[in-house]
Protein backbone atom coordinates (compact mmCIF):
# COMPACT_ATOMS: atom_id res chain seq x y z
CA UNK A 1 0.00 0.00 0.00
CA UNK A 2 1.27 3.48 -0.85
CA UNK A 3 1.91 5.88 2.00
CA UNK A 4 2.98 8.64 -0.41
CA UNK A 5 1.25 9.48 -3.70
CA UNK A 6 2.46 12.54 -5.61
CA UNK A 7 1.22 13.62 -9.04
CA UNK A 8 2.38 16.55 -11.15
CA UNK A 9 3.79 18.45 -8.17
CA UNK A 10 5.16 21.91 -9.00
CA UNK A 11 6.71 24.59 -6.83
CA UNK A 12 8.27 27.90 -7.82
CA UNK A 13 10.03 30.63 -5.86
CA UNK A 14 10.69 34.28 -6.63
CA UNK A 15 7.31 34.83 -8.36
CA UNK A 16 7.83 31.87 -10.66
CA UNK A 17 11.37 32.75 -11.71
CA UNK A 18 12.88 29.78 -9.89
CA UNK A 19 11.20 26.48 -10.63
CA UNK A 20 12.24 24.23 -7.73
CA UNK A 21 9.89 21.33 -8.58
CA UNK A 22 8.84 20.85 -12.18
CA UNK A 23 6.28 18.02 -12.30
CA UNK A 24 7.13 15.34 -9.74
CA UNK A 25 5.29 11.99 -9.89
CA UNK A 26 6.23 9.67 -7.04
CA UNK A 27 4.66 6.79 -5.11
CA UNK A 28 6.28 5.35 -1.98
CA UNK A 29 5.13 2.14 -0.30
CA UNK A 30 4.49 1.82 3.40
CA UNK A 31 7.69 0.68 5.15
CA UNK A 32 9.94 1.53 2.21
CA UNK A 33 13.39 3.13 2.66
CA UNK A 34 13.88 5.65 -0.14
CA UNK A 35 16.76 7.98 -0.75
CA UNK A 36 16.56 11.14 -2.84
CA UNK A 37 19.83 12.14 -4.47
CA UNK A 38 20.83 14.97 -6.79
CA UNK A 39 23.18 17.93 -7.08
CA UNK A 40 22.79 21.11 -5.05
CA UNK A 41 19.77 23.11 -6.21
CA UNK A 42 18.02 20.15 -7.88
CA UNK A 43 14.96 20.41 -5.60
CA UNK A 44 15.62 17.71 -2.98
CA UNK A 45 14.94 19.86 0.09
CA UNK A 46 11.89 21.43 -1.52
CA UNK A 47 10.47 17.95 -2.14
CA UNK A 48 11.21 16.91 1.45
CA UNK A 49 9.56 20.09 2.75
CA UNK A 50 6.44 19.28 0.72
CA UNK A 51 6.39 15.74 2.16
CA UNK A 52 6.49 17.16 5.69
CA UNK A 53 3.92 19.90 4.91
CA UNK A 54 6.49 22.55 5.81
CA UNK A 55 5.71 24.24 2.52
CA UNK A 56 2.75 24.14 0.12
CA UNK A 57 2.95 23.26 -3.58
CA UNK A 58 1.70 25.56 -6.37
CA UNK A 59 -0.02 22.75 -8.27
CA UNK A 60 -0.35 18.98 -8.43
CA UNK A 61 -1.51 16.60 -5.71
CA UNK A 62 0.32 15.17 -2.71
CA UNK A 63 -1.15 12.58 -0.38
CA UNK A 64 0.88 11.44 2.61
CA UNK A 65 -0.29 8.95 5.28
CA UNK A 66 -3.92 9.59 4.40
CA UNK A 67 -3.67 13.40 4.43
CA UNK A 68 -4.29 15.47 1.31
CA UNK A 69 -1.53 18.06 1.76
CA UNK A 70 -2.62 20.13 -1.25
CA UNK A 71 -5.78 21.07 0.70
CA UNK A 72 -3.90 23.09 3.33
CA UNK A 73 -6.04 21.61 6.12
CA UNK A 74 -5.09 19.82 9.36
CA UNK A 75 -1.41 20.28 8.57
CA UNK A 76 -0.37 20.84 12.21
CA UNK A 77 -2.09 17.60 13.15
CA UNK A 78 -0.42 15.82 10.22
CA UNK A 79 3.06 17.03 11.20
CA UNK A 80 2.75 16.21 14.88
CA UNK A 81 1.10 12.78 14.45
CA UNK A 82 2.61 11.35 11.30
CA UNK A 83 6.08 12.78 10.71
CA UNK A 84 9.43 12.52 12.46
CA UNK A 85 11.94 15.11 11.25
CA UNK A 86 15.71 14.70 11.25
CA UNK A 87 17.05 17.91 9.77
CA UNK A 88 20.67 18.97 9.94
CA UNK A 89 19.96 22.62 10.64
CA UNK A 90 16.81 22.46 12.76
CA UNK A 91 18.67 20.63 15.43
CA UNK A 92 18.52 20.25 19.17
CA UNK A 93 17.60 22.94 21.68
CA UNK A 94 20.91 23.72 23.42
CA UNK A 95 19.76 24.96 26.84
CA UNK A 96 17.61 21.98 27.84
CA UNK A 97 18.83 18.44 28.52
CA UNK A 98 19.09 15.64 25.99
CA UNK A 99 16.11 13.76 27.46
CA UNK A 100 13.98 16.94 27.45
CA UNK A 101 14.83 17.40 23.76
CA UNK A 102 13.56 13.89 23.03
CA UNK A 103 10.32 14.62 24.92
CA UNK A 104 9.41 17.66 22.79
CA UNK A 105 7.31 15.86 20.14
CA UNK A 106 5.40 14.04 22.92
CA UNK A 107 3.71 17.20 24.20
CA UNK A 108 1.16 16.91 21.38
CA UNK A 109 0.06 13.54 22.76
CA UNK A 110 -1.66 12.36 25.91
CA UNK A 111 1.22 10.91 27.93
CA UNK A 112 1.80 11.94 31.54
CA UNK A 113 5.13 13.58 32.33
CA UNK A 114 6.29 10.36 33.99
CA UNK A 115 5.43 8.30 30.89
CA UNK A 116 7.09 10.86 28.63
CA UNK A 117 10.30 10.52 30.62
CA UNK A 118 10.15 6.70 30.58
CA UNK A 119 9.61 6.61 26.80
CA UNK A 120 12.32 9.20 26.12
CA UNK A 121 14.85 7.19 28.15
CA UNK A 122 13.86 4.04 26.27
CA UNK A 123 14.40 5.81 22.94
CA UNK A 124 17.78 7.17 24.12
CA UNK A 125 18.72 3.65 25.20
CA UNK A 126 17.88 2.36 21.71
CA UNK A 127 20.42 4.79 20.21
CA UNK A 128 23.00 4.01 22.92
CA UNK A 129 22.76 7.34 24.77
CA UNK A 130 20.87 6.61 27.96
CA UNK A 131 23.86 7.66 30.07
CA UNK A 132 23.87 11.13 28.42
CA UNK A 133 20.19 11.84 29.13
CA UNK A 134 20.71 14.54 31.74
CA UNK A 135 23.40 16.61 30.03
CA UNK A 136 22.98 19.46 27.52
CA UNK A 137 23.32 18.72 23.77
CA UNK A 138 26.21 21.20 23.54
CA UNK A 139 28.35 18.66 25.42
CA UNK A 140 27.82 15.98 22.78
CA UNK A 141 29.80 15.14 19.66
CA UNK A 142 28.20 15.58 16.22
CA UNK A 143 27.45 11.89 15.96
CA UNK A 144 25.86 11.81 19.38
CA UNK A 145 23.70 14.83 18.58
CA UNK A 146 22.46 13.17 15.44
CA UNK A 147 21.57 10.03 17.41
CA UNK A 148 19.57 12.22 19.83
CA UNK A 149 17.80 13.68 16.77
CA UNK A 150 16.91 10.13 15.68
CA UNK A 151 15.51 9.33 19.14
CA UNK A 152 13.51 12.57 19.07
CA UNK A 153 12.17 11.81 15.57
CA UNK A 154 10.75 8.53 16.91
CA UNK A 155 9.12 10.14 19.94
CA UNK A 156 5.67 10.62 18.40
CA UNK A 157 5.68 7.11 16.87
CA UNK A 158 5.56 8.55 13.33
CA UNK A 159 4.52 6.74 10.14
CA UNK A 160 7.28 8.47 8.18
CA UNK A 161 10.74 9.77 9.03
CA UNK A 162 12.06 12.58 6.83
CA UNK A 163 15.83 12.94 7.06
CA UNK A 164 17.70 15.76 5.31
CA UNK A 165 21.42 14.97 4.96
CA UNK A 166 21.47 13.09 8.28
CA UNK A 167 25.17 12.35 7.91
CA UNK A 168 26.07 15.64 6.21
CA UNK A 169 28.66 17.05 8.59
CA UNK A 170 29.94 13.77 10.03
CA UNK A 171 33.10 11.75 9.37
CA UNK A 172 32.68 8.42 7.57
CA UNK A 173 32.93 6.27 10.70
CA UNK A 174 30.27 8.30 12.51
CA UNK A 175 28.15 8.44 9.35
CA UNK A 176 28.12 4.68 9.23
CA UNK A 177 26.89 4.52 12.84
CA UNK A 178 24.08 6.96 12.08
CA UNK A 179 23.04 5.06 8.96
CA UNK A 180 23.07 1.78 10.94
CA UNK A 181 20.78 3.45 13.51
CA UNK A 182 18.39 4.66 10.81
CA UNK A 183 18.33 1.24 9.17
CA UNK A 184 17.72 -0.48 12.51
CA UNK A 185 14.73 1.67 13.36
CA UNK A 186 13.35 1.37 9.83
CA UNK A 187 13.50 -2.44 10.09
CA UNK A 188 12.32 -2.77 13.71
CA UNK A 189 9.45 -0.30 13.56
CA UNK A 190 8.57 -0.75 9.87
CA UNK A 191 8.59 3.04 9.62
CA UNK A 192 8.83 4.57 6.13
CA UNK A 193 12.17 6.34 5.77
CA UNK A 194 12.79 9.09 3.21
CA UNK A 195 16.33 10.45 3.19
CA UNK A 196 17.87 13.25 1.17
CA UNK A 197 21.59 13.04 0.45
CA UNK A 198 24.09 14.16 -2.15
CA UNK A 199 26.32 11.12 -1.47
CA UNK A 200 25.70 8.05 -3.65
CA UNK A 201 27.49 5.78 -1.16
CA UNK A 202 24.88 6.80 1.41
CA UNK A 203 21.94 6.81 -1.03
CA UNK A 204 22.49 3.26 -2.24
CA UNK A 205 21.83 1.81 1.23
CA UNK A 206 18.12 2.51 0.62
CA UNK A 207 15.62 0.11 -0.99
CA UNK A 208 15.19 2.63 -3.79
CA UNK A 209 17.30 5.52 -5.07
CA UNK A 210 15.42 8.43 -6.65
CA UNK A 211 17.65 10.73 -8.71
CA UNK A 212 16.44 14.32 -9.01
CA UNK A 213 17.66 16.93 -11.48
CA UNK A 214 16.21 20.38 -12.24
CA UNK A 215 13.06 19.68 -10.22
CA UNK A 216 12.29 16.43 -12.03
CA UNK A 217 12.81 12.75 -11.30
CA UNK A 218 15.51 11.53 -13.65
CA UNK A 219 15.66 7.92 -12.57
CA UNK A 220 14.40 5.50 -9.92
CA UNK A 221 16.56 2.47 -9.10
CA UNK A 222 15.30 -0.48 -7.07
CA UNK A 223 18.01 -1.83 -4.73
CA UNK A 224 15.83 -3.85 -2.37
CA UNK A 225 16.81 -7.30 -3.67
CA UNK A 226 20.47 -6.31 -3.76
CA UNK A 227 20.56 -4.93 -0.21
CA UNK A 228 18.58 -7.84 1.27
CA UNK A 229 21.42 -10.16 0.32
CA UNK A 230 24.13 -8.18 2.11
P1 LIG B 1 18.52 20.99 -3.11
O1 LIG B 1 17.93 20.59 -1.81
O2 LIG B 1 18.54 19.88 -4.11
O3 LIG B 1 19.85 21.67 -2.99
P2 LIG B 1 16.44 23.02 -3.09
O4 LIG B 1 15.16 22.30 -3.04
O5 LIG B 1 16.97 23.59 -1.84
O6 LIG B 1 17.53 22.08 -3.77
O7 LIG B 1 16.36 24.22 -4.14
C1 LIG B 1 15.80 24.09 -5.45
C2 LIG B 1 15.84 25.46 -6.11
O8 LIG B 1 14.92 26.32 -5.45
C3 LIG B 1 17.19 26.13 -6.05
O9 LIG B 1 17.37 26.87 -7.23
C4 LIG B 1 17.06 27.04 -4.84
O10 LIG B 1 17.92 28.13 -4.94
C5 LIG B 1 15.60 27.44 -4.90
N1 LIG B 1 15.01 27.72 -3.57
C6 LIG B 1 14.82 26.82 -2.57
N2 LIG B 1 14.22 27.40 -1.52
C7 LIG B 1 14.02 28.70 -1.85
C8 LIG B 1 13.42 29.81 -1.19
N3 LIG B 1 12.89 29.72 0.04
N4 LIG B 1 13.40 30.99 -1.85
C9 LIG B 1 13.88 31.10 -3.10
N5 LIG B 1 14.45 30.10 -3.78
C10 LIG B 1 14.51 28.90 -3.18
P1 LIG C 1 31.38 10.38 17.62
O1 LIG C 1 32.18 9.33 16.91
O2 LIG C 1 30.15 9.83 18.29
O3 LIG C 1 31.08 11.60 16.78
P2 LIG C 1 33.60 11.80 18.75
O4 LIG C 1 34.80 10.94 18.43
O5 LIG C 1 33.35 13.01 17.96
O6 LIG C 1 32.30 10.87 18.83
O7 LIG C 1 33.66 12.22 20.29
C1 LIG C 1 34.11 11.32 21.28
C2 LIG C 1 33.70 11.84 22.66
O8 LIG C 1 34.13 13.19 22.86
C3 LIG C 1 32.20 11.79 22.84
O9 LIG C 1 31.88 10.95 23.93
C4 LIG C 1 31.77 13.21 23.11
O10 LIG C 1 30.94 13.28 24.25
C5 LIG C 1 33.07 13.98 23.36
N1 LIG C 1 32.98 15.25 22.64
C6 LIG C 1 33.06 15.44 21.30
N2 LIG C 1 32.93 16.74 20.97
C7 LIG C 1 32.77 17.40 22.16
C8 LIG C 1 32.56 18.76 22.52
N3 LIG C 1 32.50 19.74 21.61
N4 LIG C 1 32.42 19.07 23.83
C9 LIG C 1 32.45 18.11 24.76
N5 LIG C 1 32.65 16.80 24.50
C10 LIG C 1 32.79 16.45 23.21
Coordinates of C-alpha atoms and ligand atoms in Angstrom, one line a residue:
X1 CA 0.0 0.0 0.0
X2 CA 1.3 3.5 -0.9
X3 CA 1.9 5.9 2.0
X4 CA 3.0 8.6 -0.4
X5 CA 1.3 9.5 -3.7
X6 CA 2.5 12.5 -5.6
X7 CA 1.2 13.6 -9.0
X8 CA 2.4 16.6 -11.1
X9 CA 3.8 18.5 -8.2
X10 CA 5.2 21.9 -9.0
X11 CA 6.7 24.6 -6.8
X12 CA 8.3 27.9 -7.8
X13 CA 10.0 30.6 -5.9
X14 CA 10.7 34.3 -6.6
X15 CA 7.3 34.8 -8.4
X16 CA 7.8 31.9 -10.7
X17 CA 11.4 32.8 -11.7
X18 CA 12.9 29.8 -9.9
X19 CA 11.2 26.5 -10.6
X20 CA 12.2 24.2 -7.7
X21 CA 9.9 21.3 -8.6
X22 CA 8.8 20.9 -12.2
X23 CA 6.3 18.0 -12.3
X24 CA 7.1 15.3 -9.7
X25 CA 5.3 12.0 -9.9
X26 CA 6.2 9.7 -7.0
X27 CA 4.7 6.8 -5.1
X28 CA 6.3 5.4 -2.0
X29 CA 5.1 2.1 -0.3
X30 CA 4.5 1.8 3.4
X31 CA 7.7 0.7 5.2
X32 CA 9.9 1.5 2.2
X33 CA 13.4 3.1 2.7
X34 CA 13.9 5.6 -0.1
X35 CA 16.8 8.0 -0.7
X36 CA 16.6 11.1 -2.8
X37 CA 19.8 12.1 -4.5
X38 CA 20.8 15.0 -6.8
X39 CA 23.2 17.9 -7.1
X40 CA 22.8 21.1 -5.0
X41 CA 19.8 23.1 -6.2
X42 CA 18.0 20.2 -7.9
X43 CA 15.0 20.4 -5.6
X44 CA 15.6 17.7 -3.0
X45 CA 14.9 19.9 0.1
X46 CA 11.9 21.4 -1.5
X47 CA 10.5 18.0 -2.1
X48 CA 11.2 16.9 1.5
X49 CA 9.6 20.1 2.7
X50 CA 6.4 19.3 0.7
X51 CA 6.4 15.7 2.2
X52 CA 6.5 17.2 5.7
X53 CA 3.9 19.9 4.9
X54 CA 6.5 22.5 5.8
X55 CA 5.7 24.2 2.5
X56 CA 2.8 24.1 0.1
X57 CA 2.9 23.3 -3.6
X58 CA 1.7 25.6 -6.4
X59 CA 0.0 22.8 -8.3
X60 CA -0.3 19.0 -8.4
X61 CA -1.5 16.6 -5.7
X62 CA 0.3 15.2 -2.7
X63 CA -1.2 12.6 -0.4
X64 CA 0.9 11.4 2.6
X65 CA -0.3 9.0 5.3
X66 CA -3.9 9.6 4.4
X67 CA -3.7 13.4 4.4
X68 CA -4.3 15.5 1.3
X69 CA -1.5 18.1 1.8
X70 CA -2.6 20.1 -1.2
X71 CA -5.8 21.1 0.7
X72 CA -3.9 23.1 3.3
X73 CA -6.0 21.6 6.1
X74 CA -5.1 19.8 9.4
X75 CA -1.4 20.3 8.6
X76 CA -0.4 20.8 12.2
X77 CA -2.1 17.6 13.2
X78 CA -0.4 15.8 10.2
X79 CA 3.1 17.0 11.2
X80 CA 2.7 16.2 14.9
X81 CA 1.1 12.8 14.4
X82 CA 2.6 11.4 11.3
X83 CA 6.1 12.8 10.7
X84 CA 9.4 12.5 12.5
X85 CA 11.9 15.1 11.3
X86 CA 15.7 14.7 11.2
X87 CA 17.0 17.9 9.8
X88 CA 20.7 19.0 9.9
X89 CA 20.0 22.6 10.6
X90 CA 16.8 22.5 12.8
X91 CA 18.7 20.6 15.4
X92 CA 18.5 20.2 19.2
X93 CA 17.6 22.9 21.7
X94 CA 20.9 23.7 23.4
X95 CA 19.8 25.0 26.8
X96 CA 17.6 22.0 27.8
X97 CA 18.8 18.4 28.5
X98 CA 19.1 15.6 26.0
X99 CA 16.1 13.8 27.5
X100 CA 14.0 16.9 27.4
X101 CA 14.8 17.4 23.8
X102 CA 13.6 13.9 23.0
X103 CA 10.3 14.6 24.9
X104 CA 9.4 17.7 22.8
X105 CA 7.3 15.9 20.1
X106 CA 5.4 14.0 22.9
X107 CA 3.7 17.2 24.2
X108 CA 1.2 16.9 21.4
X109 CA 0.1 13.5 22.8
X110 CA -1.7 12.4 25.9
X111 CA 1.2 10.9 27.9
X112 CA 1.8 11.9 31.5
X113 CA 5.1 13.6 32.3
X114 CA 6.3 10.4 34.0
X115 CA 5.4 8.3 30.9
X116 CA 7.1 10.9 28.6
X117 CA 10.3 10.5 30.6
X118 CA 10.2 6.7 30.6
X119 CA 9.6 6.6 26.8
X120 CA 12.3 9.2 26.1
X121 CA 14.8 7.2 28.2
X122 CA 13.9 4.0 26.3
X123 CA 14.4 5.8 22.9
X124 CA 17.8 7.2 24.1
X125 CA 18.7 3.7 25.2
X126 CA 17.9 2.4 21.7
X127 CA 20.4 4.8 20.2
X128 CA 23.0 4.0 22.9
X129 CA 22.8 7.3 24.8
X130 CA 20.9 6.6 28.0
X131 CA 23.9 7.7 30.1
X132 CA 23.9 11.1 28.4
X133 CA 20.2 11.8 29.1
X134 CA 20.7 14.5 31.7
X135 CA 23.4 16.6 30.0
X136 CA 23.0 19.5 27.5
X137 CA 23.3 18.7 23.8
X138 CA 26.2 21.2 23.5
X139 CA 28.4 18.7 25.4
X140 CA 27.8 16.0 22.8
X141 CA 29.8 15.1 19.7
X142 CA 28.2 15.6 16.2
X143 CA 27.4 11.9 16.0
X144 CA 25.9 11.8 19.4
X145 CA 23.7 14.8 18.6
X146 CA 22.5 13.2 15.4
X147 CA 21.6 10.0 17.4
X148 CA 19.6 12.2 19.8
X149 CA 17.8 13.7 16.8
X150 CA 16.9 10.1 15.7
X151 CA 15.5 9.3 19.1
X152 CA 13.5 12.6 19.1
X153 CA 12.2 11.8 15.6
X154 CA 10.8 8.5 16.9
X155 CA 9.1 10.1 19.9
X156 CA 5.7 10.6 18.4
X157 CA 5.7 7.1 16.9
X158 CA 5.6 8.5 13.3
X159 CA 4.5 6.7 10.1
X160 CA 7.3 8.5 8.2
X161 CA 10.7 9.8 9.0
X162 CA 12.1 12.6 6.8
X163 CA 15.8 12.9 7.1
X164 CA 17.7 15.8 5.3
X165 CA 21.4 15.0 5.0
X166 CA 21.5 13.1 8.3
X167 CA 25.2 12.3 7.9
X168 CA 26.1 15.6 6.2
X169 CA 28.7 17.1 8.6
X170 CA 29.9 13.8 10.0
X171 CA 33.1 11.7 9.4
X172 CA 32.7 8.4 7.6
X173 CA 32.9 6.3 10.7
X174 CA 30.3 8.3 12.5
X175 CA 28.2 8.4 9.3
X176 CA 28.1 4.7 9.2
X177 CA 26.9 4.5 12.8
X178 CA 24.1 7.0 12.1
X179 CA 23.0 5.1 9.0
X180 CA 23.1 1.8 10.9
X181 CA 20.8 3.4 13.5
X182 CA 18.4 4.7 10.8
X183 CA 18.3 1.2 9.2
X184 CA 17.7 -0.5 12.5
X185 CA 14.7 1.7 13.4
X186 CA 13.4 1.4 9.8
X187 CA 13.5 -2.4 10.1
X188 CA 12.3 -2.8 13.7
X189 CA 9.4 -0.3 13.6
X190 CA 8.6 -0.8 9.9
X191 CA 8.6 3.0 9.6
X192 CA 8.8 4.6 6.1
X193 CA 12.2 6.3 5.8
X194 CA 12.8 9.1 3.2
X195 CA 16.3 10.5 3.2
X196 CA 17.9 13.3 1.2
X197 CA 21.6 13.0 0.5
X198 CA 24.1 14.2 -2.2
X199 CA 26.3 11.1 -1.5
X200 CA 25.7 8.0 -3.7
X201 CA 27.5 5.8 -1.2
X202 CA 24.9 6.8 1.4
X203 CA 21.9 6.8 -1.0
X204 CA 22.5 3.3 -2.2
X205 CA 21.8 1.8 1.2
X206 CA 18.1 2.5 0.6
X207 CA 15.6 0.1 -1.0
X208 CA 15.2 2.6 -3.8
X209 CA 17.3 5.5 -5.1
X210 CA 15.4 8.4 -6.7
X211 CA 17.7 10.7 -8.7
X212 CA 16.4 14.3 -9.0
X213 CA 17.7 16.9 -11.5
X214 CA 16.2 20.4 -12.2
X215 CA 13.1 19.7 -10.2
X216 CA 12.3 16.4 -12.0
X217 CA 12.8 12.7 -11.3
X218 CA 15.5 11.5 -13.7
X219 CA 15.7 7.9 -12.6
X220 CA 14.4 5.5 -9.9
X221 CA 16.6 2.5 -9.1
X222 CA 15.3 -0.5 -7.1
X223 CA 18.0 -1.8 -4.7
X224 CA 15.8 -3.8 -2.4
X225 CA 16.8 -7.3 -3.7
X226 CA 20.5 -6.3 -3.8
X227 CA 20.6 -4.9 -0.2
X228 CA 18.6 -7.8 1.3
X229 CA 21.4 -10.2 0.3
X230 CA 24.1 -8.2 2.1
Ligands
LIG1 P1 18.5 21.0 -3.1 O1 17.9 20.6 -1.8 O2 18.5 19.9 -4.1 O3 19.8 21.7 -3.0 P2 16.4 23.0 -3.1 O4 15.2 22.3 -3.0 O5 17.0 23.6 -1.8 O6 17.5 22.1 -3.8 O7 16.4 24.2 -4.1 C1 15.8 24.1 -5.4 C2 15.8 25.5 -6.1 O8 14.9 26.3 -5.4 C3 17.2 26.1 -6.0 O9 17.4 26.9 -7.2 C4 17.1 27.0 -4.8 O10 17.9 28.1 -4.9 C5 15.6 27.4 -4.9 N1 15.0 27.7 -3.6 C6 14.8 26.8 -2.6 N2 14.2 27.4 -1.5 C7 14.0 28.7 -1.9 C8 13.4 29.8 -1.2 N3 12.9 29.7 0.0 N4 13.4 31.0 -1.9 C9 13.9 31.1 -3.1 N5 14.4 30.1 -3.8 C10 14.5 28.9 -3.2
LIG2 P1 31.4 10.4 17.6 O1 32.2 9.3 16.9 O2 30.1 9.8 18.3 O3 31.1 11.6 16.8 P2 33.6 11.8 18.8 O4 34.8 10.9 18.4 O5 33.3 13.0 18.0 O6 32.3 10.9 18.8 O7 33.7 12.2 20.3 C1 34.1 11.3 21.3 C2 33.7 11.8 22.7 O8 34.1 13.2 22.9 C3 32.2 11.8 22.8 O9 31.9 11.0 23.9 C4 31.8 13.2 23.1 O10 30.9 13.3 24.2 C5 33.1 14.0 23.4 N1 33.0 15.3 22.6 C6 33.1 15.4 21.3 N2 32.9 16.7 21.0 C7 32.8 17.4 22.2 C8 32.6 18.8 22.5 N3 32.5 19.7 21.6 N4 32.4 19.1 23.8 C9 32.5 18.1 24.8 N5 32.7 16.8 24.5 C10 32.8 16.4 23.2

